[in-house]
Short mmCIF file of C-alpha atoms and ligand atoms in Angstrom, two decimals:
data_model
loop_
_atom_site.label_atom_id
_atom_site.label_comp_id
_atom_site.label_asym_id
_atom_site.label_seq_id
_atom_site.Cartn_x
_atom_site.Cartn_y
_atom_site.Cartn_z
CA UNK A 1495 120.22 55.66 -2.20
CA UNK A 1496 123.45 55.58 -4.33
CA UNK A 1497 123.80 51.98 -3.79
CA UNK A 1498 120.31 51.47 -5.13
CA UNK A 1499 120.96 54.06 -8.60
CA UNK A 1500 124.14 52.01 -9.16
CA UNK A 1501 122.16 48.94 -9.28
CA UNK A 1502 119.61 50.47 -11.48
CA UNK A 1503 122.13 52.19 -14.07
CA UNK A 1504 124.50 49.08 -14.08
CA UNK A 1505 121.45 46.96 -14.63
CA UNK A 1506 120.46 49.54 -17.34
CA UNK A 1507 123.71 49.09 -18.95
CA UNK A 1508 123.29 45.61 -18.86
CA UNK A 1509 120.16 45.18 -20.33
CA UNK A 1510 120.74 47.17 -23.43
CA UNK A 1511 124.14 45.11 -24.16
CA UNK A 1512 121.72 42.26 -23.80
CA UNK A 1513 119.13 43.19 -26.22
CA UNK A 1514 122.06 44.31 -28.64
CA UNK A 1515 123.87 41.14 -28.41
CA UNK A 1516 120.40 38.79 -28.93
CA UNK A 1517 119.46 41.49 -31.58
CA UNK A 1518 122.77 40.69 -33.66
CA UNK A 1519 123.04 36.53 -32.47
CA UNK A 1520 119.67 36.73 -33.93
CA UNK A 1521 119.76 38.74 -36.86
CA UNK A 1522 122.86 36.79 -38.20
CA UNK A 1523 121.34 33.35 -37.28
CA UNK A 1524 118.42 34.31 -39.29
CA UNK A 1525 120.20 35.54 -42.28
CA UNK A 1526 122.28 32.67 -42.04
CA UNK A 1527 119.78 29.74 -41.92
CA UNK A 1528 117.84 31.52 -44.45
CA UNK A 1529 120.13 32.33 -46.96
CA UNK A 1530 121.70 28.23 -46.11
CA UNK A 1531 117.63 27.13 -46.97
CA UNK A 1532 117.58 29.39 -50.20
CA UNK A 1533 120.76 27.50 -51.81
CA UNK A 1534 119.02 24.14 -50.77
CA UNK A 1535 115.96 24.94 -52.24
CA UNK A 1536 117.39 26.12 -55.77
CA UNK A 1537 119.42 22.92 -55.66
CA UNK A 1538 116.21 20.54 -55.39
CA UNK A 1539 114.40 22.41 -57.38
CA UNK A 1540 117.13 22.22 -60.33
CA UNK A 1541 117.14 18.39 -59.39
CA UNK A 1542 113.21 17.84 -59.77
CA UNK A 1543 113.60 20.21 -62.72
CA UNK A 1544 115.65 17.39 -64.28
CA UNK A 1545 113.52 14.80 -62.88
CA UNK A 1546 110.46 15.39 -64.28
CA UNK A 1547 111.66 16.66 -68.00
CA UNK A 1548 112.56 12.69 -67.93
CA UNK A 1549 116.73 12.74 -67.88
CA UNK A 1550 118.42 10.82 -65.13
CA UNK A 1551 118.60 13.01 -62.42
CA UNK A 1552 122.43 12.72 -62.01
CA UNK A 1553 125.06 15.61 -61.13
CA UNK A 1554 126.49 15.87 -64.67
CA UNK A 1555 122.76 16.55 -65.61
CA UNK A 1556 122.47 19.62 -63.20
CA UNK A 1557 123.58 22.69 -64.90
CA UNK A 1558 126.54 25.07 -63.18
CA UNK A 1559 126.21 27.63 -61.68
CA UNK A 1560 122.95 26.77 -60.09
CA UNK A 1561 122.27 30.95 -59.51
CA UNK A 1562 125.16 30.97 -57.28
CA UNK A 1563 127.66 33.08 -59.40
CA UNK A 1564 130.48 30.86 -59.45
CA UNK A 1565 131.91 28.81 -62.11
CA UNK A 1566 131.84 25.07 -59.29
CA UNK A 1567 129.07 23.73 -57.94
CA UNK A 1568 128.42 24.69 -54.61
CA UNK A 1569 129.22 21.94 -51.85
CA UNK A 1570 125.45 21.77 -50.97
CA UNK A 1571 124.73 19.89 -54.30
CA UNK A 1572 126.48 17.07 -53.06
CA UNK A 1573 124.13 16.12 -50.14
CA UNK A 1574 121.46 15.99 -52.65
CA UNK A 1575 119.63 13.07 -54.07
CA UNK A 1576 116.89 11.86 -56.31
CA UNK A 1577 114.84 9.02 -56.18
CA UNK A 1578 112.16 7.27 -59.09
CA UNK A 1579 109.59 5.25 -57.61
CA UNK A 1580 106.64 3.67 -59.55
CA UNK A 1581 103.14 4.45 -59.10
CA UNK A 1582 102.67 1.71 -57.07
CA UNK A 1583 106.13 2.99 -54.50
CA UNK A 1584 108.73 0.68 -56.12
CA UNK A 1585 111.73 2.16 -56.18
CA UNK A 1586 112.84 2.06 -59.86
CA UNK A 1587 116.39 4.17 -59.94
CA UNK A 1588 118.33 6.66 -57.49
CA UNK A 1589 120.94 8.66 -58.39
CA UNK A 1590 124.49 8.01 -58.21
CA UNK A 1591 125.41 11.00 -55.39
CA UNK A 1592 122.81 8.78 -53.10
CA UNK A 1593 125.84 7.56 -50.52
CA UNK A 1594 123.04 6.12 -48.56
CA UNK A 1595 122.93 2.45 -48.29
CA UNK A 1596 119.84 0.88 -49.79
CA UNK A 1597 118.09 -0.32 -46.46
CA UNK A 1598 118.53 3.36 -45.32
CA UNK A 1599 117.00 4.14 -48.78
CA UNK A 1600 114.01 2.83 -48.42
CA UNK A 1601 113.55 3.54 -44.64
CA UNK A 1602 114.09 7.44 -45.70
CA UNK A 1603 111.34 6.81 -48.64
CA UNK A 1604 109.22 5.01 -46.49
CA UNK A 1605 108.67 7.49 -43.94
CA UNK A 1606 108.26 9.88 -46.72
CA UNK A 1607 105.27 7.86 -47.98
CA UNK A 1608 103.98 7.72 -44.59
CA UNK A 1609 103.55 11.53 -44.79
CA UNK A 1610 100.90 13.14 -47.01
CA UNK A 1611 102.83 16.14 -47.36
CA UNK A 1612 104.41 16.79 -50.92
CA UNK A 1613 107.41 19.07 -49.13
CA UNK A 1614 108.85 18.60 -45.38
CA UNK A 1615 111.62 17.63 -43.12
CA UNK A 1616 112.62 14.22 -41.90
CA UNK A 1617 114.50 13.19 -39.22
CA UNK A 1618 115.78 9.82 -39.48
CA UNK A 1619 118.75 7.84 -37.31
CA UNK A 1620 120.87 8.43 -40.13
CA UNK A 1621 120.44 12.07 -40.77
CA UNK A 1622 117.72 15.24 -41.24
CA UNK A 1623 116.47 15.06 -44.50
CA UNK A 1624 114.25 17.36 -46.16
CA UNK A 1625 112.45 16.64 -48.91
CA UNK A 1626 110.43 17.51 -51.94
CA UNK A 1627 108.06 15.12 -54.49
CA UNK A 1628 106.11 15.55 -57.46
CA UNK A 1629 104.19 12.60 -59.20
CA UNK A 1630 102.81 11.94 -62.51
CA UNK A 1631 100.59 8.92 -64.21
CA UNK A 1632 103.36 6.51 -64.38
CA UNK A 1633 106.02 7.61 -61.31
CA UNK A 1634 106.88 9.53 -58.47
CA UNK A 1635 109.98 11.70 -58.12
CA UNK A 1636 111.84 12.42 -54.62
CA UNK A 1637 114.86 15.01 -53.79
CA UNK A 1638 116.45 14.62 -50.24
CA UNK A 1639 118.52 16.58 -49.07
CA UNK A 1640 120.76 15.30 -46.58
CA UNK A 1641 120.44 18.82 -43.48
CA UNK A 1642 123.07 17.15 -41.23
CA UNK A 1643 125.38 18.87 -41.81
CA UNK A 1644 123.67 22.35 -41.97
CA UNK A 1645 122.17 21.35 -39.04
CA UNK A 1646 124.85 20.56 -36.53
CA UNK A 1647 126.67 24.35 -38.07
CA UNK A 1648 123.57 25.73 -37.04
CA UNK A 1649 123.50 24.17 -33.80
CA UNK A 1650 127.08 24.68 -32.99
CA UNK A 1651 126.71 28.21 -34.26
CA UNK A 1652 123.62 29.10 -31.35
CA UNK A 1653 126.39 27.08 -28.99
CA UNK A 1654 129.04 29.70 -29.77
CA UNK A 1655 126.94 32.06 -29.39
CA UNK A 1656 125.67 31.35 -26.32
CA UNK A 1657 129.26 31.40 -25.14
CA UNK A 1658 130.47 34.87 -26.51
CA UNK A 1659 126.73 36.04 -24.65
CA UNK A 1660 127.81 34.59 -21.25
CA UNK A 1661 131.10 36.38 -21.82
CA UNK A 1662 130.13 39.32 -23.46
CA UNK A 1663 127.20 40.05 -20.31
CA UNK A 1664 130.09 39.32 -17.52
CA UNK A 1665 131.84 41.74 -18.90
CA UNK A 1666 129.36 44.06 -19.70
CA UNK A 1667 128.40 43.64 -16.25
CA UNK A 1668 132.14 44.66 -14.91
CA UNK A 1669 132.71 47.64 -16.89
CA UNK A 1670 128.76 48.55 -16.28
CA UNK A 1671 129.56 48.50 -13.00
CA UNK A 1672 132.71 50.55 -12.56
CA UNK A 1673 131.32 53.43 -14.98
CA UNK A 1674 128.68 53.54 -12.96
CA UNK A 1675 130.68 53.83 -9.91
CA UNK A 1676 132.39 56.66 -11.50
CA UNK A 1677 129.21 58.48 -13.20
CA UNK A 1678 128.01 58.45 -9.71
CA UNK A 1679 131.03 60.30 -7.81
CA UNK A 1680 130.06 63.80 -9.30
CA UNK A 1681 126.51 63.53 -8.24
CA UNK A 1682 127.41 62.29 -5.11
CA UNK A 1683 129.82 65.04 -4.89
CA UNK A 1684 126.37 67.59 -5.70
CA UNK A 1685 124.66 66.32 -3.67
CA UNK A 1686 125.80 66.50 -0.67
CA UNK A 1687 127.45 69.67 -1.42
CA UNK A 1688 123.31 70.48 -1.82
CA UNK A 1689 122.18 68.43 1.38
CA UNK A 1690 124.80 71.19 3.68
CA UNK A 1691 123.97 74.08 2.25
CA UNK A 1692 120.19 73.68 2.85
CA UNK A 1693 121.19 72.54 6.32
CA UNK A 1694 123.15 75.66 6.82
CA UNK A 1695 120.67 78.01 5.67
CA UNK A 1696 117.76 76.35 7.82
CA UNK A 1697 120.52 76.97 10.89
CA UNK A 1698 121.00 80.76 9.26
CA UNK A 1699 117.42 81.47 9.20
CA UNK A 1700 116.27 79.75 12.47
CA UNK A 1701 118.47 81.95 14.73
CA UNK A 1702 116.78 85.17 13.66
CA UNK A 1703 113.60 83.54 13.39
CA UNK A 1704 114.07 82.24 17.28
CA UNK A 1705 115.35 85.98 18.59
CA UNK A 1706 111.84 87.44 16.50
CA UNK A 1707 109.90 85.00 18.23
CA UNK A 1708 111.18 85.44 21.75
CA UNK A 1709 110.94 89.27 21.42
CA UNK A 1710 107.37 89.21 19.98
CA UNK A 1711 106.52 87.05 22.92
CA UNK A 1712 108.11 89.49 25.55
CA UNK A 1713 105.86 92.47 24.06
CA UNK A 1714 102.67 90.85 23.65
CA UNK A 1715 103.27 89.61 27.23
CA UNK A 1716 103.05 93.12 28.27
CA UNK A 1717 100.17 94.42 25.79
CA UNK A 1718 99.33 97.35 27.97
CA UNK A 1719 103.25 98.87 28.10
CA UNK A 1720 103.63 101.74 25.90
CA UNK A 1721 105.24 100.88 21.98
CA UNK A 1722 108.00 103.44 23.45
CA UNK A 1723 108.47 101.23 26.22
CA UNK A 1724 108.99 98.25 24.15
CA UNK A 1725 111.71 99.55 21.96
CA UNK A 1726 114.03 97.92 23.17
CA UNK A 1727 112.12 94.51 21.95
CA UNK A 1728 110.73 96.25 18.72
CA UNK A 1729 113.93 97.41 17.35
CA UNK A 1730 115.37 93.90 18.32
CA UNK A 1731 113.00 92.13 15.61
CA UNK A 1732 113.75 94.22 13.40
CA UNK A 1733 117.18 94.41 13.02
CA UNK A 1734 116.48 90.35 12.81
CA UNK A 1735 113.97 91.37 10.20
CA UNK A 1736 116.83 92.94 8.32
CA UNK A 1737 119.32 90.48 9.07
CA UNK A 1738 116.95 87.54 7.21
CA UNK A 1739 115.88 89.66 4.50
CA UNK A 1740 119.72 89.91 3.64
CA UNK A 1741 120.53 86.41 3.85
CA UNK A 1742 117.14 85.55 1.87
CA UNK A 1743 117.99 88.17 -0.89
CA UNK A 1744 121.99 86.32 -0.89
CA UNK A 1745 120.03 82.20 -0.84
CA UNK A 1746 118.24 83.80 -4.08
CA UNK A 1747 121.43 85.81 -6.04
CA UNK A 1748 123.36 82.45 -5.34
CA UNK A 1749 120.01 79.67 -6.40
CA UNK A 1750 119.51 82.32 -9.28
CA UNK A 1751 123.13 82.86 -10.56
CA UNK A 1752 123.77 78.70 -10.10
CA UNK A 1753 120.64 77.99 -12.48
CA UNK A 1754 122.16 80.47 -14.91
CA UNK A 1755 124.57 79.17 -17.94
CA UNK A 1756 126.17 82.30 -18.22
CA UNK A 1757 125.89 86.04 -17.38
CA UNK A 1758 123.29 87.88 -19.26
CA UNK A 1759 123.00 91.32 -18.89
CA UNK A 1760 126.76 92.13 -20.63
CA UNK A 1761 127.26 95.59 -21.71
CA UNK A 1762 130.39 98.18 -21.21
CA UNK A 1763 130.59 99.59 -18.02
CA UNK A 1764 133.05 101.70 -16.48
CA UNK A 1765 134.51 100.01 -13.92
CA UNK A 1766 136.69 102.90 -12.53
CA UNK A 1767 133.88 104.66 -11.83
CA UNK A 1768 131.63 102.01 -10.12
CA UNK A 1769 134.86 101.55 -7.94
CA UNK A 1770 135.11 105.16 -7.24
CA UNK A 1771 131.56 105.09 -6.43
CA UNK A 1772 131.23 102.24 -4.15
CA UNK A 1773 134.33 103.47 -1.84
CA UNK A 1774 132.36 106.96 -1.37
CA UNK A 1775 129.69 104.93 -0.46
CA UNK A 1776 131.63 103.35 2.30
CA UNK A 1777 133.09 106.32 3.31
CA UNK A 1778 130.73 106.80 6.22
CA UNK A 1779 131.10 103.42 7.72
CA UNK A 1780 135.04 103.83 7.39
CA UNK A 1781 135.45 107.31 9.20
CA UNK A 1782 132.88 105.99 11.78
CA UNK A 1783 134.98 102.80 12.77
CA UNK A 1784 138.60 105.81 12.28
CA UNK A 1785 139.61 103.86 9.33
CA UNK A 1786 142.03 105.27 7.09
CA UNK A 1787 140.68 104.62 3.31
CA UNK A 1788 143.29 105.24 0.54
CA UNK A 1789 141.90 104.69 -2.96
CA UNK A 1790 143.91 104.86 -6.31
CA UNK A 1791 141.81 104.39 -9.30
CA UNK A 1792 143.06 104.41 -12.70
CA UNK A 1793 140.60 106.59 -14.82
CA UNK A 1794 138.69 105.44 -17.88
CA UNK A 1795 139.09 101.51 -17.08
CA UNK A 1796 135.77 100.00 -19.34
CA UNK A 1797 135.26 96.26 -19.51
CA UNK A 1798 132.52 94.02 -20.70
CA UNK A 1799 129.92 93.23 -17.94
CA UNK A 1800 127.19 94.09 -15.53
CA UNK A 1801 127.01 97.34 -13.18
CA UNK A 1802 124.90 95.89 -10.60
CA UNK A 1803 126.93 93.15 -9.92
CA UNK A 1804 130.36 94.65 -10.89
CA UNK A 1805 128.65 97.19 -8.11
CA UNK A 1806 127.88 94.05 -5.49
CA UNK A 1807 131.31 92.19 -5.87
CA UNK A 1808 133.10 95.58 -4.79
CA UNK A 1809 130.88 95.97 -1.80
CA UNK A 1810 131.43 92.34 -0.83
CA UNK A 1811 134.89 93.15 -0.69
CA UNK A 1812 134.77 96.42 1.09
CA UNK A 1813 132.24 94.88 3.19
CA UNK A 1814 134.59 92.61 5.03
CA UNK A 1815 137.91 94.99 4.42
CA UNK A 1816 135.66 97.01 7.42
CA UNK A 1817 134.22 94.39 8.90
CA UNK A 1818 137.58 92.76 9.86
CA UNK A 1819 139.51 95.62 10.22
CA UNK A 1820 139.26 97.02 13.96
CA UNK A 1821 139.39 101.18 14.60
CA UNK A 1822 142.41 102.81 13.33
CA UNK A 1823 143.25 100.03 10.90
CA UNK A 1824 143.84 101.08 7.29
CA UNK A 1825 142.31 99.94 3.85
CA UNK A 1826 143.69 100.31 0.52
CA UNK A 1827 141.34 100.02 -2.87
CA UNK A 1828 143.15 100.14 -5.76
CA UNK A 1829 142.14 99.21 -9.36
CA UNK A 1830 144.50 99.44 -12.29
CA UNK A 1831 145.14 97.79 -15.93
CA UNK A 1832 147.74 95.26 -16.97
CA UNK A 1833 148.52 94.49 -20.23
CA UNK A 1834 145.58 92.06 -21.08
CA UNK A 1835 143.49 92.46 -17.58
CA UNK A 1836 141.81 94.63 -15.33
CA UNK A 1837 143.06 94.46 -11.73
CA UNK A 1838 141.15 95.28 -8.35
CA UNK A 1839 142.75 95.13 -5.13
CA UNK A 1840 141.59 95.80 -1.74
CA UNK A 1841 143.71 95.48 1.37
CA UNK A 1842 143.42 95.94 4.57
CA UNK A 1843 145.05 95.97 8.06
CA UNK A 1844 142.61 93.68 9.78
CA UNK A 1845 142.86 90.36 11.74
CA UNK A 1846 143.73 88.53 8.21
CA UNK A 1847 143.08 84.56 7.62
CA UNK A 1848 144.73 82.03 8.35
CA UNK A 1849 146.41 79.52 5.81
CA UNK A 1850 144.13 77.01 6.33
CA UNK A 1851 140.72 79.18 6.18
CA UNK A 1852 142.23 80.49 3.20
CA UNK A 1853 141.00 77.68 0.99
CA UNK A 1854 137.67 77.73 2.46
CA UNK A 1855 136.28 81.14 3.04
CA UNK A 1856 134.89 80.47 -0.69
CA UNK A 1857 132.54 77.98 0.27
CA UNK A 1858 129.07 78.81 1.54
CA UNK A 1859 128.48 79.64 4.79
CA UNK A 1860 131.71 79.40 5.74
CA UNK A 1861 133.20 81.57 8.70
CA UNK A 1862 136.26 81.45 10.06
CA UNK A 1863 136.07 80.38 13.87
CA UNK A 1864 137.77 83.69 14.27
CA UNK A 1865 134.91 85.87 12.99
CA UNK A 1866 132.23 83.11 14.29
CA UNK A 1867 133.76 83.50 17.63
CA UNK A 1868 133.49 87.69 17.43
CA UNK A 1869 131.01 89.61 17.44
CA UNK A 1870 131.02 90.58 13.57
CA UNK A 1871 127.81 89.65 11.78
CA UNK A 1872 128.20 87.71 8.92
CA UNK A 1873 126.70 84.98 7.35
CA UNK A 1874 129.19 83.11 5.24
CA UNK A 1875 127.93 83.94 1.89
CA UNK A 1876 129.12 86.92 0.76
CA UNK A 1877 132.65 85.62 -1.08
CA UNK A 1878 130.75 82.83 -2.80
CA UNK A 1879 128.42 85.60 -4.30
CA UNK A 1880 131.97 87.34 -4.90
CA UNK A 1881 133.49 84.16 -6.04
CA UNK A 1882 130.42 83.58 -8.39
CA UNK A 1883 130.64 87.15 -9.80
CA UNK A 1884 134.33 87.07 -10.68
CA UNK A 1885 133.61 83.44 -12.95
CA UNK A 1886 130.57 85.07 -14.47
CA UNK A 1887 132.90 87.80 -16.24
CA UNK A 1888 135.88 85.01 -16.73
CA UNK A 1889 138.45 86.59 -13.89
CA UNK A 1890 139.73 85.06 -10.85
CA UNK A 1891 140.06 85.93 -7.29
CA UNK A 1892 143.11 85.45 -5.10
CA UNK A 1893 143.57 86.00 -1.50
CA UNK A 1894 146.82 86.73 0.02
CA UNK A 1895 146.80 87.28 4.37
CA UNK A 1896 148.70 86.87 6.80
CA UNK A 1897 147.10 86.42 10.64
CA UNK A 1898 146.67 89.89 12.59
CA UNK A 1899 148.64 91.69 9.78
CA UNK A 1900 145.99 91.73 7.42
CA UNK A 1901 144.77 90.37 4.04
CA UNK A 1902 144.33 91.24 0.32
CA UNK A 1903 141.73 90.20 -1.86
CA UNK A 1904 142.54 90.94 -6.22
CA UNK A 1905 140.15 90.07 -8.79
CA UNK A 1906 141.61 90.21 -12.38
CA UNK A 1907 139.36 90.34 -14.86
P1 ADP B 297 130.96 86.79 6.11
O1 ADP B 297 131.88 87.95 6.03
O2 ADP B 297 129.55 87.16 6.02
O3 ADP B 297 131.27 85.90 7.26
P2 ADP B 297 132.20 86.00 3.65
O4 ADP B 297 131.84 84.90 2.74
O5 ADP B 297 132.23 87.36 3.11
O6 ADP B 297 131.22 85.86 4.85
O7 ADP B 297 133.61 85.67 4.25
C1 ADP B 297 133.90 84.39 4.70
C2 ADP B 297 134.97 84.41 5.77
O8 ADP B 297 136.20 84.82 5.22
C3 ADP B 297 134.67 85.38 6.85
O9 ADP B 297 133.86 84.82 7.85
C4 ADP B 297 136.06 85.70 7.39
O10 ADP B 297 136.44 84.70 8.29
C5 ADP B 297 136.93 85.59 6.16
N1 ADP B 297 137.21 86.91 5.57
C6 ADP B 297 136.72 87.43 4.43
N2 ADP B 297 137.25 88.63 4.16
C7 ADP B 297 138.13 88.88 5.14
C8 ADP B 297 139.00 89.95 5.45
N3 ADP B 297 139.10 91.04 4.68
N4 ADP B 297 139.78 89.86 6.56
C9 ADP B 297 139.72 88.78 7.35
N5 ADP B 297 138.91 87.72 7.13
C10 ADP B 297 138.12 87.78 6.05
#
């Protein structure tokens, strides 16, 4: 699939360098061969001009500058050339600037004769000539103008042209390529950061799906049992119940807060209160499991930000203080200000992480094999809703553990 949008962005690339590149070739070929016809057209006009008021239709005769702006005649004039003929298409004078010889001559008028046209272009052994008449009772009068030249500038022009093209698309084509290569590496990156996580929660969600299943097959199997028989079952589903709802309600904080630009709800809240709060909250949980919980909040700490979540990022982290702390272990919260932050620590006594699962318990879904291997119920997410809290109000998390001594989690914000 990557190969294939390579392909199609390179060839992207290429295509508009292509169309820019004929766009200017064009444009200035254009320009060029129009502005070269313009000159050669005032030129045998000025020379027919002459012609016909009855002087000999020499250079001196032709007046400088010939709408050009300079003081010289421009080189052009000099490929220019009159002839007289009779009525009857004797040649009666040329003028002197004619370096033809006079066989060529009177080929070159010849075919000209041939042609009914009064204006066109001739192309002779000798040379392109263009051409222009006008006749009267008595003569005719012809101006050539000798294109050769203009011609082969032209010609070698589109030749350079196509050259600089050839070189200009191989190139194109080369750095085309390699941007795209390196466009691509972020997305790729995305993607199949986005391909595992949907694969993890499908694994999440199809364990308790598998235990409801199972234990809403074992009571229907026995549809005359009493409900208070089937307990057992009943309460099993829906602790899984419970269990999914959770890690549905953490899938949509995380989708939600990712398709967010930045935090929305900001206001001044009192964060050593919500701290305060949240530990009492725990204390239940921690005098069930003979935990010792010391807390030492600073009083009147108030920060920009949002309640609920300041409210959710504190439970995350008590959460697991508990959760990996066994009976008679000890937890410290503390929350304090420096000079330009606000600090909260928790610590605790638990089974702490190792240096290695350090880096990654911020990722989703990820459990240590310690915790995976235990029997404490988690389900991965609940730093990276942390982690994802702490960058929403600018602060940063840091982790500091050591195994089976215990670990410490600060957010400064
Ligand atoms: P969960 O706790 O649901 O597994 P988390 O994202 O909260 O998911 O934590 C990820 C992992 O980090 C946990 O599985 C655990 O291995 C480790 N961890 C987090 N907090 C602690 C802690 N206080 N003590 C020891 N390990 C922890």
């Amino acid at each position: 699939m990557f190969r294939k949008l390579k392909i199609r962005l390179t060839l992207i690339n290429l295509t508009t360098v292509l169309l820019i590149l004929t766009f200017i070739f064009a444009g200035t070929y254009t320009l060029l061969n129009k502005q070269l016809n313009n000159q050669v057209d005032n030129i045998m006009n000025e020379f027919l001009k002459i012609g016909s008021e009855g002087k000999t239709p020499e250079l001196s005769n032709i007046p400088t500058p010939l709408n050009m702006g300079g003081q010289d005649n421009p080189p052009e004039i000099f490929n220019c050339f009159v002839v007289k003929l009779s009525s009857s298409g004797e040649l009666i004078e040329a003028s002197q600037n004619n370096i033809l010889s006079e066989i060529h001559t009177k080929e070159l008028i010849r075919n000209t004769m041939e042609s009914s046209q009064q204006k066109g272009l001739i192309s002779m052994s000798f040379g392109t000539f263009r051409y222009t008449s006008s006749v009267n009772q008595q003569s005719k009068l012809i101006v050539f103008y000798n294109e050769s030249m203009q011609r082969s500038f032209l010609n070698m022009l589109i030749v350079i042209f196509i050259i600089i093209g050839i070189i200009g698309v191989f190139l194109a084509f080369l750095s085309s390529y390699f941007i795209a290569s390196k466009a691509l590496v972020p997305i790729k990156r995305a993607w199949i950061k986005e391909e595992t996580f949907v694969a993890d929660a499908s694994h999440e969600l199809r364990t308790p799906l598998t235990v409801i299943r199972t234990n809403m097959e074992i009571v229907l199997d026995n549809e005359n049992e009493t409900v208070k028989s089937q307990k057992n079952w009943l309460y099993n589903i829906q602790y899984e119940y419970m269990k999914m709802a959770k890690l549905i309600d953490d899938l949509l904080f995380l989708a939600r807060e990712d398709n967010k630009e930045k935090q929305v709800n900001i206001s001044a809240i009192n964060l050593s209160e919500i701290v305060l709060q949240t530990c009492n909250e725990f204390k239940p949980i921690v005098a069930e499991k003979h935990i010792e919980l010391i807390v030492n909040i600073e009083k009147g700490i108030v920060i920009p930000g949002d309640d609920i979540k300041m409210n959710r990022l504190i439970c995350i982290l008590m959460d697991n203080a508990i959760k990996y702390t066994g009976s008679s272990g000890k937890i410290e919260v503390s929350c304090h200000r420096t000079d330009k932050h606000s600090v909260i620590k928790v610590s605790d006594t638990g089974i702490g992480i190792s240096q290695e699962d350090i880096t990654k318990i911020f990722q989703r879904f990820y459990r240590s094999d310690k915790s995976r291997n235990s029997e404490i119920e988690g389900s991965g997410l609940g730093l990276s809703i942390a982690d994802s809290i702490v960058k929403q109000f600018n602060g940063t998390m840091r982790v500091s553990s050591k195994l089976g001594k215990g670990s410490t989690l600060e957010v400064e914000i």
